[in-house]
Backbone as a ProteinNet text record, in pm:
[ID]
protein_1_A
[PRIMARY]
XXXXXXXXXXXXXXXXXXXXXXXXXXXXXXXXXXXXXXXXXXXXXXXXXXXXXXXXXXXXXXXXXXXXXXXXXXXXXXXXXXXXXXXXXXXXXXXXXXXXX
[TERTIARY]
-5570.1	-5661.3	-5584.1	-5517.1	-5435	-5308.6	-5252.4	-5238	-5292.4	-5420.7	-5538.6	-5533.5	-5579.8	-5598.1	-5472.9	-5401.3	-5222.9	-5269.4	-5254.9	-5250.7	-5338.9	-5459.1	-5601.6	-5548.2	-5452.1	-5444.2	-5354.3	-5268.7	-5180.2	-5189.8	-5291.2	-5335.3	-5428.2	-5444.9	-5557.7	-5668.9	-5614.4	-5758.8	-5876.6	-5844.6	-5902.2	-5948	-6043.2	-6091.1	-6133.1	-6070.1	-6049.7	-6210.6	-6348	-6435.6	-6480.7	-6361.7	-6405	-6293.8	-6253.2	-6119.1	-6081.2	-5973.8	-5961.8	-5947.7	-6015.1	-5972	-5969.7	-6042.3	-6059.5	-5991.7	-6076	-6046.3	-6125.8	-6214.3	-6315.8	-6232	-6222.5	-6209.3	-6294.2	-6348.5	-6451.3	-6396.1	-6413.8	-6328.1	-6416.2	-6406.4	-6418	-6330.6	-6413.6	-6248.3	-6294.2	-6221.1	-6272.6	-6178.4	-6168.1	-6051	-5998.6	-5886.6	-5817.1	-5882	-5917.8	-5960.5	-6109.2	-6157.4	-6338.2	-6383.3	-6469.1	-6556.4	-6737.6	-6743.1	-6918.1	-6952	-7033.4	-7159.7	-7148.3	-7183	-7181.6	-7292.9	-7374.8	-7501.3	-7418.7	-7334.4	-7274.4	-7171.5	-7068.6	-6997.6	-7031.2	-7170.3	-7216.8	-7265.1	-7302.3	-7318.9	-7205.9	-7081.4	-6989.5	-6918.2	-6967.3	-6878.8	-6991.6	-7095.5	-7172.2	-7153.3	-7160.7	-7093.9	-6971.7	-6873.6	-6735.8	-6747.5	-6857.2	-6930.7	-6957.6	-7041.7	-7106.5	-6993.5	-6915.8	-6801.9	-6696.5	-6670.4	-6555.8	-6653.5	-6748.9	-6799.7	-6830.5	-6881.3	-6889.9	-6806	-6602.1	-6525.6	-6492.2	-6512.3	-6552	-6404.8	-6277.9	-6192.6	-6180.8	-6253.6	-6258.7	-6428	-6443.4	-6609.6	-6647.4	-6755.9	-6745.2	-6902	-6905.2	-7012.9	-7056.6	-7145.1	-7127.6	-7261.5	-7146.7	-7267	-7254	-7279.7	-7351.3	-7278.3	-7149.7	-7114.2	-7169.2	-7237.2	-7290.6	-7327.1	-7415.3	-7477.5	-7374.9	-7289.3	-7224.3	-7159.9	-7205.7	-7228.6	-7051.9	-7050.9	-6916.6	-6879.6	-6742.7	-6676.2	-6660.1	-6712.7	-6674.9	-6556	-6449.5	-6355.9	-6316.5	-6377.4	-6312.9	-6236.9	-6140.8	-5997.4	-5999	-6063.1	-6050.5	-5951.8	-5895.2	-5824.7	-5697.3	-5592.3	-5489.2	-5348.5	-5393.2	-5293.2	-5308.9	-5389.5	-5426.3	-5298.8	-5202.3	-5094.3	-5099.6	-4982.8	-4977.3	-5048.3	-5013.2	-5020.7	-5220.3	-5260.9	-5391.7	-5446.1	-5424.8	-5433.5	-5416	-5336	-5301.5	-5355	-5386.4	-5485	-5637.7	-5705	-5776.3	-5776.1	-5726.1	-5749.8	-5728.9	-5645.9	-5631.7	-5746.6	-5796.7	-5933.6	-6050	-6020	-6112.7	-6099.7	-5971.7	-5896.7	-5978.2	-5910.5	-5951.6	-6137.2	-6177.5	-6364	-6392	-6330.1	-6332.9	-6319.9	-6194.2	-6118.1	-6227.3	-6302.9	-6352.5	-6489.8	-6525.5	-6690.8	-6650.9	-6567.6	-6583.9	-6510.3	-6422.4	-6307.3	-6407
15954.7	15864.9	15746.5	15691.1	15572	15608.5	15733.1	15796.9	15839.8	15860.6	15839.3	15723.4	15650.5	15480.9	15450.9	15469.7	15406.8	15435.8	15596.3	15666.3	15614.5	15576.7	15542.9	15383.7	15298.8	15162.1	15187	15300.8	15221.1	15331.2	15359.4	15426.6	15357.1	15317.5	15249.8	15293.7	15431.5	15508.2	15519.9	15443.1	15483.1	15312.9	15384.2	15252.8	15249.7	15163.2	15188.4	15096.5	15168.1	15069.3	15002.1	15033	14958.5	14968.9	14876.3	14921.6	14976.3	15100.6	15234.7	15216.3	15220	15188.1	15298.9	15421.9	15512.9	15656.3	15743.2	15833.5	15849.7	15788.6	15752.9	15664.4	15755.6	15675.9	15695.5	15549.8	15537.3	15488.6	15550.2	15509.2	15584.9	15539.3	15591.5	15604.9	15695.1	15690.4	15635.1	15506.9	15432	15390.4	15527.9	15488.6	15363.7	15371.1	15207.9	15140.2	15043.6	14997	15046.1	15081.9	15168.9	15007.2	15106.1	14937.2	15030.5	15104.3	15108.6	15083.9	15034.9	14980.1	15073.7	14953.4	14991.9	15108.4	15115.4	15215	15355	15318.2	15482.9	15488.5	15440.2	15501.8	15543.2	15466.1	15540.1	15703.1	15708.4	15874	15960.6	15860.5	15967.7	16024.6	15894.7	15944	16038.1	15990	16153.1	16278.7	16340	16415.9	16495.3	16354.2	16412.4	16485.3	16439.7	16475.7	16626	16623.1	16750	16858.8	16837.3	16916	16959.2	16820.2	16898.7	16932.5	16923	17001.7	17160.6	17173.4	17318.5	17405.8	17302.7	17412.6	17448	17408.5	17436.7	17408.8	17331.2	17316	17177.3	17065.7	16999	16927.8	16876.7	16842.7	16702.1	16613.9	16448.1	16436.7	16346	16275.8	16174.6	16185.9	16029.8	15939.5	15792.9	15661.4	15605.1	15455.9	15349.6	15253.3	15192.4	15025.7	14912.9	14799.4	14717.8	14731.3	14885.8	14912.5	14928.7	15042.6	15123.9	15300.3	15356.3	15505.3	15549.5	15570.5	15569	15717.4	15792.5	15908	15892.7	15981.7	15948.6	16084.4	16056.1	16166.4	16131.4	16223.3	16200.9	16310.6	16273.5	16323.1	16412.9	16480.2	16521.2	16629.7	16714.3	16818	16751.3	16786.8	16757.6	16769.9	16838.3	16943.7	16891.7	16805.2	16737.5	16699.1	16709.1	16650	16611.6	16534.1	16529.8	16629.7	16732.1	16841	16819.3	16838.4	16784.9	16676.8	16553.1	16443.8	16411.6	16486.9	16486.2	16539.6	16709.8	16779.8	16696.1	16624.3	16591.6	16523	16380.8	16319.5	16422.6	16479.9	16557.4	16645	16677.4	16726.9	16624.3	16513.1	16437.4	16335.1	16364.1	16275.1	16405.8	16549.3	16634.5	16635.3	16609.6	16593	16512.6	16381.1	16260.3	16273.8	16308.3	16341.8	16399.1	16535.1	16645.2	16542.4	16463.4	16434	16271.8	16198.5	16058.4	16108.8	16144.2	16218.2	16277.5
17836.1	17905.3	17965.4	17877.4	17954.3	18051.6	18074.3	18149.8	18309.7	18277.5	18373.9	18489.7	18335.9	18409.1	18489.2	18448.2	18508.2	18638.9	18668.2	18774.5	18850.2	18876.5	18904.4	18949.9	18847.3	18931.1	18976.3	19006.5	19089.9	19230.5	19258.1	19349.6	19464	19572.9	19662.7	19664.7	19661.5	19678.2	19577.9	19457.9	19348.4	19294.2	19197.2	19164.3	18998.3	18933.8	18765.4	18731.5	18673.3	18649.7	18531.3	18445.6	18293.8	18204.6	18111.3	18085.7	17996.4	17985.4	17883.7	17728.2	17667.5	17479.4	17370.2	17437.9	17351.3	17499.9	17458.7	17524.5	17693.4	17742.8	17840.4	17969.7	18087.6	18195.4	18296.5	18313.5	18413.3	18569.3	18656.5	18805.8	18921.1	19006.1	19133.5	19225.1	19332.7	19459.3	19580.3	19618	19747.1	19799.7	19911.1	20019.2	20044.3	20031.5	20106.3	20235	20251.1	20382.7	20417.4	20272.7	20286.9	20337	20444.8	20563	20530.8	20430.4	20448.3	20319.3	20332.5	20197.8	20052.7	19971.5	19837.7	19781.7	19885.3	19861.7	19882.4	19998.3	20162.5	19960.9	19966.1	19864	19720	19639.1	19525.4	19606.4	19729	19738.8	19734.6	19815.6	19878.2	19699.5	19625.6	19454.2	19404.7	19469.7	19372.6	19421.6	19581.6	19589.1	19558.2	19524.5	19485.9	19347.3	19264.5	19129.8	19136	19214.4	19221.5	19256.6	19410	19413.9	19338.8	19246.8	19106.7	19045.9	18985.5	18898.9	18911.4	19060.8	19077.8	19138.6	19129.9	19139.5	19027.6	18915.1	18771.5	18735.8	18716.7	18679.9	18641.6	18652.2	18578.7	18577.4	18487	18480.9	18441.4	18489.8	18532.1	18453.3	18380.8	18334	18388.5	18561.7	18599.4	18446.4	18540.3	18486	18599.4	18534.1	18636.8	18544.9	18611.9	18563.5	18648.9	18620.3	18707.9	18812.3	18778.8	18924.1	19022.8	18984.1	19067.2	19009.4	19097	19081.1	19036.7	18891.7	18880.3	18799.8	18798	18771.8	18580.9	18557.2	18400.3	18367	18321.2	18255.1	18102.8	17995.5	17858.4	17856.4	17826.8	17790.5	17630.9	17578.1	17468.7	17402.4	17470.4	17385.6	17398.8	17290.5	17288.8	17342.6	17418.9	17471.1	17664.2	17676.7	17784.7	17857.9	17998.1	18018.2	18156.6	18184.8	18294.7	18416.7	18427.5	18517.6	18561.1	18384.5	18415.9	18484.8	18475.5	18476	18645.8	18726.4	18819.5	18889.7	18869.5	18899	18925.8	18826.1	18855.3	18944.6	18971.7	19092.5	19225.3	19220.4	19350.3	19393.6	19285.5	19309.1	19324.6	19321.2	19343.9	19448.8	19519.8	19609.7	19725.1	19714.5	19808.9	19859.2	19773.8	19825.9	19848.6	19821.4	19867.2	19997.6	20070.2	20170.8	20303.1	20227.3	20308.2	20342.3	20235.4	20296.9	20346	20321.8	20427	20520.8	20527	20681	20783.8
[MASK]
+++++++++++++++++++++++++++++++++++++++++++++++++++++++++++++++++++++++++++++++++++++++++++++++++++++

């Protein structure tokens, strides 16, 4: 998980929404230089929701931090690594990509 998070801040595109203590990272993905409304991007992150979820390789619990539509990833098996960790954003960077582009 703190792995995650790293990756997530030191990325533009991404957005870290609460901060990591257990296994739970909460983030969204909001393009660098995003110019539309906080309403236009809680959709464009639920879509990105729906799309990883139904390429079925990794799977998102959204919430809502201060009223904003946010990516939930718990990190649970042990065996969790890099490769994963990476994977995910890219899968979540790529639908990001396909529906604001």
């Amino acid at each position: 998980a703190r792995r995650l998070a790293a990756a997530i801040e030191a990325d533009p595109d991404f957005e870290l929404m609460a901060p990591v203590t257990l296994s739970i990272v909460c983030f969204r993905y909001r393009p660098a230089g995003w110019q539309g409304s906080d309403e236009a991007l809680d959709r464009l992150n639920q879509r990105i929701n729906d799309a990883v979820n139904d390429d079925g390789r990794f799977f998102f619990t959204p919430t809502s931090l201060d009223g904003c539509y946010s990516l939930r990833a718990c990190i649970i098996h042990y065996a969790t690594g890099e490769a994963e960790v990476d994977g995910l954003l890219a899968a979540v960077r790529a639908a990001g990509e396909r529906d604001s582009g």
